[in-house]
mmCIF file of C-alpha atoms in Angstrom:
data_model
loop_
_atom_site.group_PDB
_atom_site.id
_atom_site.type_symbol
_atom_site.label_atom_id
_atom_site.label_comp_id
_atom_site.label_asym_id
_atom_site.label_seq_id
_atom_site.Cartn_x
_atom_site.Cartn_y
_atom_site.Cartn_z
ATOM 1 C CA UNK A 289 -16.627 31.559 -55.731
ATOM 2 C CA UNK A 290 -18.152 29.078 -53.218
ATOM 3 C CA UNK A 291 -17.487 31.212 -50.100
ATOM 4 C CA UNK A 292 -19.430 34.081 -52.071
ATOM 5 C CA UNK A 293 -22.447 32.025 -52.740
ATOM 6 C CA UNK A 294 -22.540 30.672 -49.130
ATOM 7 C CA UNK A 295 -21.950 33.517 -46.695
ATOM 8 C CA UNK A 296 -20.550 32.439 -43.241
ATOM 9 C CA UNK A 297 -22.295 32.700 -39.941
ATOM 10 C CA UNK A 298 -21.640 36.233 -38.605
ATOM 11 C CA UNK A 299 -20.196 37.121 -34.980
ATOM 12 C CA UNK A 300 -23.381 36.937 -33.380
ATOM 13 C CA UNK A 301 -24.244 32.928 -34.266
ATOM 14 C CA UNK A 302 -25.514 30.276 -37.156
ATOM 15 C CA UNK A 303 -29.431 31.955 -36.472
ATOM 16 C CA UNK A 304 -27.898 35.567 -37.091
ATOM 17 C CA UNK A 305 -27.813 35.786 -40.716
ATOM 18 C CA UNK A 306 -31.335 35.003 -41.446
ATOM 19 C CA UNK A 307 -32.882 32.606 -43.582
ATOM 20 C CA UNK A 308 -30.520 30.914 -46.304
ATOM 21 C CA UNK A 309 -29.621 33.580 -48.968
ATOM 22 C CA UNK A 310 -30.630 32.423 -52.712
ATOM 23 C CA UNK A 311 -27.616 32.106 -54.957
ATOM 24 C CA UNK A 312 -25.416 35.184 -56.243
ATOM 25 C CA UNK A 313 -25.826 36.129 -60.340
ATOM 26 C CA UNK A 314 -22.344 36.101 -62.303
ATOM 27 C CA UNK A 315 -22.575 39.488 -62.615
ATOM 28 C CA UNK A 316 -23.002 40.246 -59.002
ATOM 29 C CA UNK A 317 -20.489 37.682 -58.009
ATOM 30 C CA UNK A 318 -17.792 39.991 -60.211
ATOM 31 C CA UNK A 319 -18.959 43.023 -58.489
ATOM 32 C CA UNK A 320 -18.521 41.670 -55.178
ATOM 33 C CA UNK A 321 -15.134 40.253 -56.377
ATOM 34 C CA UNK A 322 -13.615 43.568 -57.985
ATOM 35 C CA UNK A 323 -15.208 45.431 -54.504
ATOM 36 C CA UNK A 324 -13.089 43.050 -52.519
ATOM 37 C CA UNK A 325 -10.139 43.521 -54.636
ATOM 38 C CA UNK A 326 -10.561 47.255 -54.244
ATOM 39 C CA UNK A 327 -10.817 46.997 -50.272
ATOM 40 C CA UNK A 328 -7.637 44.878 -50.298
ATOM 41 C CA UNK A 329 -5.205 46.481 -52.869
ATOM 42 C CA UNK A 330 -6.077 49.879 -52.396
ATOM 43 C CA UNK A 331 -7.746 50.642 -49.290
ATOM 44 C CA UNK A 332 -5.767 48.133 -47.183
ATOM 45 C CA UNK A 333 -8.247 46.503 -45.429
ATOM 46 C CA UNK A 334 -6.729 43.372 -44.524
ATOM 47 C CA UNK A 335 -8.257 39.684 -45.720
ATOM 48 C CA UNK A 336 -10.497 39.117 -42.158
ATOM 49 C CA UNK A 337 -12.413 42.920 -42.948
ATOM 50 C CA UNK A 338 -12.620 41.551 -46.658
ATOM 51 C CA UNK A 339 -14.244 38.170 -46.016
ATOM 52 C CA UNK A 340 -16.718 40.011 -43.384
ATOM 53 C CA UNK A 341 -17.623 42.526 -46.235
ATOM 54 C CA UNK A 342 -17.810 39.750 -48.927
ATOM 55 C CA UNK A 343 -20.214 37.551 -46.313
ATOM 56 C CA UNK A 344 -22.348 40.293 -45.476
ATOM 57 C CA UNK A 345 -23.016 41.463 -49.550
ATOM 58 C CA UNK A 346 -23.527 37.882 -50.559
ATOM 59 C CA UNK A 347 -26.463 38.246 -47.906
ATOM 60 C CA UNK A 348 -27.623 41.245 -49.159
ATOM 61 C CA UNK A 349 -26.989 41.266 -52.824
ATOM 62 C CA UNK A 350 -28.684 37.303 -52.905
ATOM 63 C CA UNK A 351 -31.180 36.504 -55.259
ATOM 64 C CA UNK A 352 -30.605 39.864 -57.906
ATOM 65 C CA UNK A 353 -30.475 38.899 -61.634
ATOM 66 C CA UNK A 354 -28.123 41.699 -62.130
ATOM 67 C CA UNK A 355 -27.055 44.952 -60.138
ATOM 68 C CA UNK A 356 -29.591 46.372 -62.806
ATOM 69 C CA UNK A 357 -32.335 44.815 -60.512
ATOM 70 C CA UNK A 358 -30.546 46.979 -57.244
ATOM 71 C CA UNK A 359 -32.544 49.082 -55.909
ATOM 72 C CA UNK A 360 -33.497 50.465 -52.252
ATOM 73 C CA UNK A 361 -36.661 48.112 -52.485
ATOM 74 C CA UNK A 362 -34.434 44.926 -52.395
ATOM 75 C CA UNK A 363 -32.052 46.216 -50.036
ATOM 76 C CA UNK A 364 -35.151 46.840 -47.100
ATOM 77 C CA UNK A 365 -36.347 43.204 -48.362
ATOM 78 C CA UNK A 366 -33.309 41.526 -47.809
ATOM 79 C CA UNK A 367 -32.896 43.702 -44.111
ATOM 80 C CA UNK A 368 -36.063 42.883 -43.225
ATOM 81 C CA UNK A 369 -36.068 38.937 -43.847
ATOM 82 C CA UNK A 370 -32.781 38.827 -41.534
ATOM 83 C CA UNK A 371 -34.726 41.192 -38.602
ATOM 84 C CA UNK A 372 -37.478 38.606 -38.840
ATOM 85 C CA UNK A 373 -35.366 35.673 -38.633
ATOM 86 C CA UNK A 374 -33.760 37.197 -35.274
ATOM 87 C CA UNK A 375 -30.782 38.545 -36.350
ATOM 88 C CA UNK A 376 -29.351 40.971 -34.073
ATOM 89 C CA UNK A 377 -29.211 45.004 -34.286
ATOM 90 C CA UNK A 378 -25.361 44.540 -34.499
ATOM 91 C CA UNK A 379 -26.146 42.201 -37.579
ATOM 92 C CA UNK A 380 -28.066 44.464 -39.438
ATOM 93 C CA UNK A 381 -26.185 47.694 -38.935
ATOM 94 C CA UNK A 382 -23.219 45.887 -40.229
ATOM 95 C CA UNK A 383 -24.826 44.581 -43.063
ATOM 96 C CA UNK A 384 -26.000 48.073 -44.093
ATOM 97 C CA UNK A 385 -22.931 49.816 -43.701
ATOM 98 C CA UNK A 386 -21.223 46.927 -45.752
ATOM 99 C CA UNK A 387 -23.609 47.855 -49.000
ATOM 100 C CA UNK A 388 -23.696 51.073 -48.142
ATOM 101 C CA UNK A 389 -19.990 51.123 -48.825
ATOM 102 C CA UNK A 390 -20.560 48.725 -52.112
ATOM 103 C CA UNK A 391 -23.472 50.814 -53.812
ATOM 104 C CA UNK A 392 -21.134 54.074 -53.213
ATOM 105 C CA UNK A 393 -18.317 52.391 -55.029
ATOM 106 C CA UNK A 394 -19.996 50.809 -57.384
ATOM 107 C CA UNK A 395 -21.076 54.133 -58.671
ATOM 108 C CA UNK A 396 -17.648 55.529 -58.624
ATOM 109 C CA UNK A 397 -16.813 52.372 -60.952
ATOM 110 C CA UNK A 398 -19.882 53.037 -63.584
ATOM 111 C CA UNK A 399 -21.662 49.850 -62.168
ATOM 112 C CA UNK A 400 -24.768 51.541 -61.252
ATOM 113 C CA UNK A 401 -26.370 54.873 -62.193
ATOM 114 C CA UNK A 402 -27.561 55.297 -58.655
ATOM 115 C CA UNK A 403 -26.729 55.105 -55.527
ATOM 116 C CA UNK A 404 -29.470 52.746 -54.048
ATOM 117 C CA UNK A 405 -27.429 52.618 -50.424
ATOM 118 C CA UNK A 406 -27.238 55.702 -49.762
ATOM 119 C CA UNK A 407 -31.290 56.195 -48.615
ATOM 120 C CA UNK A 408 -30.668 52.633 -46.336
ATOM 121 C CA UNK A 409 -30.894 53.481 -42.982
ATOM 122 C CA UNK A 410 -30.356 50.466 -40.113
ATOM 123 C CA UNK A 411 -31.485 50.167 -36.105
ATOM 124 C CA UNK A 412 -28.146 51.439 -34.423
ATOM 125 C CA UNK A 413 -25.928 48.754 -32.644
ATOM 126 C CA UNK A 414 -26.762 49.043 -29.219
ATOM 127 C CA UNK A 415 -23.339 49.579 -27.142
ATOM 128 C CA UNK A 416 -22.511 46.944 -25.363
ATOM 129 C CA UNK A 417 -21.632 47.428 -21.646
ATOM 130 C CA UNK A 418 -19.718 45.206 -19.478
ATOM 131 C CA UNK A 419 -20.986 43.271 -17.165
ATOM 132 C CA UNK A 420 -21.270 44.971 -13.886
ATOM 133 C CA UNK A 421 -18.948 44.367 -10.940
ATOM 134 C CA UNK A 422 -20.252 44.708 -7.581
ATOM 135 C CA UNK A 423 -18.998 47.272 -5.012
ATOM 136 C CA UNK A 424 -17.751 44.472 -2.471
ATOM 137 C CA UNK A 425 -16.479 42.356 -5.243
ATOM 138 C CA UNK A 426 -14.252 45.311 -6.781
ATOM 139 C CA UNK A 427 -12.828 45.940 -3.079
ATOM 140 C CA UNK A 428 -12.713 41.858 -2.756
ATOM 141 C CA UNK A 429 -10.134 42.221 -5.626
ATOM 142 C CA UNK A 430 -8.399 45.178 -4.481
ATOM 143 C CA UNK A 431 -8.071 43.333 -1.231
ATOM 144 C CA UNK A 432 -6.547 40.104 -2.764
ATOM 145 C CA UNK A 433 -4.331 42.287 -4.882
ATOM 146 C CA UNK A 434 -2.832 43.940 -2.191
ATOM 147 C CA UNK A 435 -2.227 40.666 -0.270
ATOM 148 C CA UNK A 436 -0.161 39.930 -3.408
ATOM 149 C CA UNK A 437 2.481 42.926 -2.912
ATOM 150 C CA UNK A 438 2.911 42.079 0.520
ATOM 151 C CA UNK A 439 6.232 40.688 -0.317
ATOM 152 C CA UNK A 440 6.799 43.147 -2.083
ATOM 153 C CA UNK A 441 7.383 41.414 -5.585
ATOM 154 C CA UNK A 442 7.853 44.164 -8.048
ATOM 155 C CA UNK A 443 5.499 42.863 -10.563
ATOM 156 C CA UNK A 444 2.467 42.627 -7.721
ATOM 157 C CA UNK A 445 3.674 45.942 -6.504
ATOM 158 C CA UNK A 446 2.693 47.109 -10.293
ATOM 159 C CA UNK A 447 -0.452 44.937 -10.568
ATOM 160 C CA UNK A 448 -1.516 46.653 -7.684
ATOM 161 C CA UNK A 449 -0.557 49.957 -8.492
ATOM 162 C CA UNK A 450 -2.131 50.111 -11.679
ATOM 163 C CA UNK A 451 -5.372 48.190 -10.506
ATOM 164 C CA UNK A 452 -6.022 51.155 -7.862
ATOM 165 C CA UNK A 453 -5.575 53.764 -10.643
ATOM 166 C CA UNK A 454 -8.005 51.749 -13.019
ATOM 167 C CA UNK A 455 -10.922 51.668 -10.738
ATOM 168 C CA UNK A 456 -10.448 54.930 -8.483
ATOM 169 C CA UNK A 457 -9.864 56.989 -11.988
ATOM 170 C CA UNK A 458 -12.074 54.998 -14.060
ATOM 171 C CA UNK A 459 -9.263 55.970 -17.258
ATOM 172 C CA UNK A 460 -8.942 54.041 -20.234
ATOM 173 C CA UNK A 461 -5.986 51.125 -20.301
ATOM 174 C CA UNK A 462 -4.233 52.760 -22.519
ATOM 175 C CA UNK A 463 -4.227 56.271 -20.782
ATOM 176 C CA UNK A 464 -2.918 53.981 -17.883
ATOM 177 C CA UNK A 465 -0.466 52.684 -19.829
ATOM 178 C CA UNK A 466 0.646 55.982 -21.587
ATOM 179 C CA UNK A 467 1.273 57.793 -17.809
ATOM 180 C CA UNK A 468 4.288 58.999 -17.226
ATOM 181 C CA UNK A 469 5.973 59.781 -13.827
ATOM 182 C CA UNK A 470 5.398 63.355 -13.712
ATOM 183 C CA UNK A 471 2.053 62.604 -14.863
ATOM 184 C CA UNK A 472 0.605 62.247 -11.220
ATOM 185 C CA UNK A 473 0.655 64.903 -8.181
ATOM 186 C CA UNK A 474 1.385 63.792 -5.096
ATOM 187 C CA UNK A 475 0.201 66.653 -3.201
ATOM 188 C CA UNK A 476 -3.197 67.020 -4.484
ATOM 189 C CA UNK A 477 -3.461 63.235 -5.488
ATOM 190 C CA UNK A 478 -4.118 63.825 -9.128
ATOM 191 C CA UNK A 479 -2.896 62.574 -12.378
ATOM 192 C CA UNK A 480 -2.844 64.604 -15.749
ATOM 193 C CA UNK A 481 -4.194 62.105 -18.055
ATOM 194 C CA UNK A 482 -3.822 62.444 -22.579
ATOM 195 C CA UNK A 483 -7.109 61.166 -23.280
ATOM 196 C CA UNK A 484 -8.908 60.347 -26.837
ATOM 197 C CA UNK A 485 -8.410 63.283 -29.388
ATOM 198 C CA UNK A 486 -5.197 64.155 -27.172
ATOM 199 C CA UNK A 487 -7.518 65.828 -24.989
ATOM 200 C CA UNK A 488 -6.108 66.628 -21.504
ATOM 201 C CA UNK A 489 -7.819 65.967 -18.676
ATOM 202 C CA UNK A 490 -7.003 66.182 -14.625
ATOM 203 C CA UNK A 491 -8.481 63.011 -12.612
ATOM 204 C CA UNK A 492 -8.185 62.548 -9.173
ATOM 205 C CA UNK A 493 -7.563 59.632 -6.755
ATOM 206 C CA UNK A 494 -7.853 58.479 -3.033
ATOM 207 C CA UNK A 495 -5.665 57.281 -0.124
ATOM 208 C CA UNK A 496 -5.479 53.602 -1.596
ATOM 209 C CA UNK A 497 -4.189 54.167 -4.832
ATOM 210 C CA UNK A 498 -1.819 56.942 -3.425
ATOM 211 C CA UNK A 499 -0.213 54.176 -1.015
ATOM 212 C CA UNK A 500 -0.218 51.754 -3.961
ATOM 213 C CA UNK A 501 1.398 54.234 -6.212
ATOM 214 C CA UNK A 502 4.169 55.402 -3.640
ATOM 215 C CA UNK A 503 5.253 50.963 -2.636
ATOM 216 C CA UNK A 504 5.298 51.180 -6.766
ATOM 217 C CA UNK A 505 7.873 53.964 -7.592
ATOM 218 C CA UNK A 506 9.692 53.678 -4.114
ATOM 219 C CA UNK A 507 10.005 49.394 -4.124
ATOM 220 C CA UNK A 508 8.801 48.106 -7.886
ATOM 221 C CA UNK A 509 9.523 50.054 -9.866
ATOM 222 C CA UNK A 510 13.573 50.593 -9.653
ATOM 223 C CA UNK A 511 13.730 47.007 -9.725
ATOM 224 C CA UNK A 512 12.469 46.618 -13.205
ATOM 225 C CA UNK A 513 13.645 49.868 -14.638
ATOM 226 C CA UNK A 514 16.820 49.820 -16.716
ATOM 227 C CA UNK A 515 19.752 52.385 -17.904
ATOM 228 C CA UNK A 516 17.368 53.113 -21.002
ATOM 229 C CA UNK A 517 13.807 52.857 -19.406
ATOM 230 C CA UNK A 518 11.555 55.202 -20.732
ATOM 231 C CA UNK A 519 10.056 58.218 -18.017
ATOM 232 C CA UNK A 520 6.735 56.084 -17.768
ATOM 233 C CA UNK A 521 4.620 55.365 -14.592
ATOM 234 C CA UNK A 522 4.239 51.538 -15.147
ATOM 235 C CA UNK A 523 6.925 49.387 -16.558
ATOM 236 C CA UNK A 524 7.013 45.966 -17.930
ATOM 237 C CA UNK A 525 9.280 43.215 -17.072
ATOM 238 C CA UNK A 526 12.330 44.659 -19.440
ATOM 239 C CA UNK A 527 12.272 47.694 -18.319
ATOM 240 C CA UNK A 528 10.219 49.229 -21.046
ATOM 241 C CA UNK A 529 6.534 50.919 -20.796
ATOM 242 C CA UNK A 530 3.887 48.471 -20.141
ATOM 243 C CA UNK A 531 1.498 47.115 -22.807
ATOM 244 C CA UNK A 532 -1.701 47.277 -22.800
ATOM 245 C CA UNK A 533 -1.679 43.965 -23.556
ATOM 246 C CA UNK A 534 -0.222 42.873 -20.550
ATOM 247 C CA UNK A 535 -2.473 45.566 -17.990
ATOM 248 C CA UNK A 536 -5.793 44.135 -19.670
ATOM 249 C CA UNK A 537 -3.892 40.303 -18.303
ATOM 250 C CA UNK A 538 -3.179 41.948 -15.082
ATOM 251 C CA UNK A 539 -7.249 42.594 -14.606
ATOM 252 C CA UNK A 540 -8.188 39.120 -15.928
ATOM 253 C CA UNK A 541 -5.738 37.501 -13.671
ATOM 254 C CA UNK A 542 -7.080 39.891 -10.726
ATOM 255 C CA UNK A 543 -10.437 39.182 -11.321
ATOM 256 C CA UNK A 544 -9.712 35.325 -11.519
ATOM 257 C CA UNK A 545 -8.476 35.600 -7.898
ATOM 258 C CA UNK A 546 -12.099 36.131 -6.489
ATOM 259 C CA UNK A 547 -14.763 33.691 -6.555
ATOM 260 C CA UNK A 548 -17.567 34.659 -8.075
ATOM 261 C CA UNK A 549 -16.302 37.829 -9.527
ATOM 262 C CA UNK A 550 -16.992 38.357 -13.260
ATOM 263 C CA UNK A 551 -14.022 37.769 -15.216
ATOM 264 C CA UNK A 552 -13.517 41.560 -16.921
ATOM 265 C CA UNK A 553 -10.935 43.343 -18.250
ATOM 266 C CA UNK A 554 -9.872 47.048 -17.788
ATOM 267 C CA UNK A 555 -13.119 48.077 -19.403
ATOM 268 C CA UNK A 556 -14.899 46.217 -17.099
ATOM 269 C CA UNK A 557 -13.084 48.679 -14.203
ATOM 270 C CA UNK A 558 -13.599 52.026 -15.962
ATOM 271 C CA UNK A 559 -16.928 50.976 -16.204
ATOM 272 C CA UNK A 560 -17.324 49.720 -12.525
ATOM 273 C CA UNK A 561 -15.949 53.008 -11.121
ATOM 274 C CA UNK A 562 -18.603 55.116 -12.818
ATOM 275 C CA UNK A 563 -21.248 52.936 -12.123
ATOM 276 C CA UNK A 564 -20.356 52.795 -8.250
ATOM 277 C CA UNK A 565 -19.312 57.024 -8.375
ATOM 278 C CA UNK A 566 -23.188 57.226 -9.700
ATOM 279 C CA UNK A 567 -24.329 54.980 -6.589
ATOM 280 C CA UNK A 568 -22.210 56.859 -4.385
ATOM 281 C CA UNK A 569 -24.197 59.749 -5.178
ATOM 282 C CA UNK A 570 -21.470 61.323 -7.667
ATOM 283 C CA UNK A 571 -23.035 64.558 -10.168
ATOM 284 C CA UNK A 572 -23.170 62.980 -13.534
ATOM 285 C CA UNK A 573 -21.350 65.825 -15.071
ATOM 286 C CA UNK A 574 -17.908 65.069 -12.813
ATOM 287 C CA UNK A 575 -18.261 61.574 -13.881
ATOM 288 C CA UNK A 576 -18.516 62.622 -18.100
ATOM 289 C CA UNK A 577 -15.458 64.801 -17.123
ATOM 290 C CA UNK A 578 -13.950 61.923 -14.642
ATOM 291 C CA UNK A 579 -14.102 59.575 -17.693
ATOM 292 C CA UNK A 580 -12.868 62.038 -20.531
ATOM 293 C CA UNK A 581 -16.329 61.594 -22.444
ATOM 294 C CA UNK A 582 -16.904 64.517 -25.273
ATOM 295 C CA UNK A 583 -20.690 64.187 -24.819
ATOM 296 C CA UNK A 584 -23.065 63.357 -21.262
ATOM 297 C CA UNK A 585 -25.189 60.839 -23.736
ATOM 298 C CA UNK A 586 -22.132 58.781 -23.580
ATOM 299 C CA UNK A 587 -21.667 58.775 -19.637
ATOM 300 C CA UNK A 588 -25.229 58.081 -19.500
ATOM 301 C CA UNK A 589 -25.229 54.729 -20.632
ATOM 302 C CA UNK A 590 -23.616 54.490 -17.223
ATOM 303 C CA UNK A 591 -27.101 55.513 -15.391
ATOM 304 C CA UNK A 592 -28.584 51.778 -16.764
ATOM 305 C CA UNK A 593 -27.349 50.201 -13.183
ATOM 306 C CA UNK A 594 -28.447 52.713 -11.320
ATOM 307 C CA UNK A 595 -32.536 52.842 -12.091
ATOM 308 C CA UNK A 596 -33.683 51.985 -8.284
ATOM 309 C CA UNK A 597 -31.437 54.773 -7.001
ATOM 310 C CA UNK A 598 -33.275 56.978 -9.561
ATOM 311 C CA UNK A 599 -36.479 56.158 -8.610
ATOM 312 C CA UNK A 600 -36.144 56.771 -5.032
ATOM 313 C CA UNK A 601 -34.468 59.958 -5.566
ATOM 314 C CA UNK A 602 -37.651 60.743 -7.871
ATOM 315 C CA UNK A 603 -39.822 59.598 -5.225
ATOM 316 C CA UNK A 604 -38.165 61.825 -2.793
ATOM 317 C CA UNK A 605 -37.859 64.965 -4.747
ATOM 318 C CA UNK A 606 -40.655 65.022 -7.806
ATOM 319 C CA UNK A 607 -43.858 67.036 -6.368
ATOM 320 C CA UNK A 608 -46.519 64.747 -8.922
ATOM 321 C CA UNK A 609 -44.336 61.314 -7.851
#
């Protein structure tokens, strides 16, 4: 099969792959072929996760007589050809998962004796972050937003509703979208928030987002709810909850409004509000709970902005600095 022989470019460009992959051996090619039909027909993976796992083997698997000749040797060769041709972490982390996945079935299916995969280790993906939104330019937006509502429009009223939760709460769009009216407290300006793992979590938020909430459910918000309108905190335009679909749109569109303001999506908010709660001075550990993280190495990728305000503080405080 052609597209076996000649893998496709992966998501990170043409020079990403490494250099050109010597052709596949029939017996190979089958593998890869009864692998793929295995992914599709019984794991369900659907035809775009197939042709990324068939792309990345033919890379891998390239220039084998037979999976006889498969062993961990071949498998560092081929990952070390790409890393020197510049292909990206992301690249080969994928690319080792992918045979990772085909040496473990292949075993399962009396194709190989040994697992060769299973000793492959890859450089972890770094996570990308995205980029990062100024202080003045977040209240820029906030600002244009709220120009928006002035008439009072029930679909700005929302916009800005929900954009004053995203970045004083730093939650996840679809913890936004999941909210329910009962989910927030007035009096003590919190909202109760079903976070990843259904993990519960109390977040709090200031006098903007309180004044943007209250125009929302005393203005917007009847307008656009319906006989059978669900109990949730932010509706669409037929009355039903709102997508996340449409809030990540809302923050695009917001961002749009502001010259020179990256275009970002909710993401981009959650991770503007910890990055400016960290500037402000915030304790990382309210900031991990803040965001719902399970583990302070994953807030910490937060701390990558804030370097300068680390090394005065260090500066300040360490008796050898």
């Amino acid at each position: 099969m052609a597209a076996a022989r000649t893998p496709a470019p992966g998501p990170d460009g043409p020079d990403s792959d490494g250099p050109a992959a010597p052709g596949l051996g029939p017996e190979v090619e089958s593998a890869i072929e009864r692998f793929a039909r295995y992914l599709e027909l019984e794991r369900g993976r659907s035809r775009h996760t197939v042709r990324a796992y068939r792309s990345d083997l033919a890379a891998m698997l390239a220039g084998l007589g037979g999976l006889a000749d498969l062993d961990l040797a071949h498998l560092r060769r081929r990952l070390g050809e790409a890393h020197r041709a510049g292909a990206a972490r992301s690249t080969l982390a994928r690319r080792a998962a992918a045979v990772r996945t085909f040496t473990a079935w292949a075993v399962r299916a009396g194709l190989l004796a040994t697992d060769p995969g299973a000793r492959l280790s890859s450089p972890p993906a770094k996570p990308a972050l995205p980029e990062v939104v100024r202080a003045d330019q977040a209240a820029a937006v906030l600002d244009a937003a709220v120009s928006g509502a002035a008439e009072e429009d029930p679909e700005a009223l929302r916009d800005l509703a929900l954009l004053e939760v995203l970045y004083a709460t730093g939650i996840r769009v679809g913890e936004a979208c999941g909210l329910d009216l009962d989910s927030v407290d007035d009096s003590q300006r919190t909202l109760r928030v079903l976070g990843k793992g259904n993990r519960e979590r109390t977040v709090v938020f200031g006098v903007p987002a309180a004044r943007a909430l209250d125009r929302w459910r005393a203005v917007g918000r009847p307008v656009l709810a319906g006989p059978h309108s669900p109990p949730a905190l932010f509706l669409g335009v037929r009355g039903g909850r709102i997508d996340p679909r449409v809030a990540r749109t809302v923050v695009h569109r917001a961002m749009t409004a502001v010259p020179g303001a990256p275009d970002i999506g909710p993401h981009g908010f959650r991770h503007a509000a910890a990055t400016h709660l960290l500037h402000g001075g915030a304790d990382l550990r309210y900031v991990q709970e803040l965001l719902g993280h399970a583990t302070l190495s994953t807030t910490q990728l937060y701390t990558h902005v804030t370097v300068d305000r680390l090394k005065v503080v260090h500066d300040q405080a360490h008796p050898r600095a």
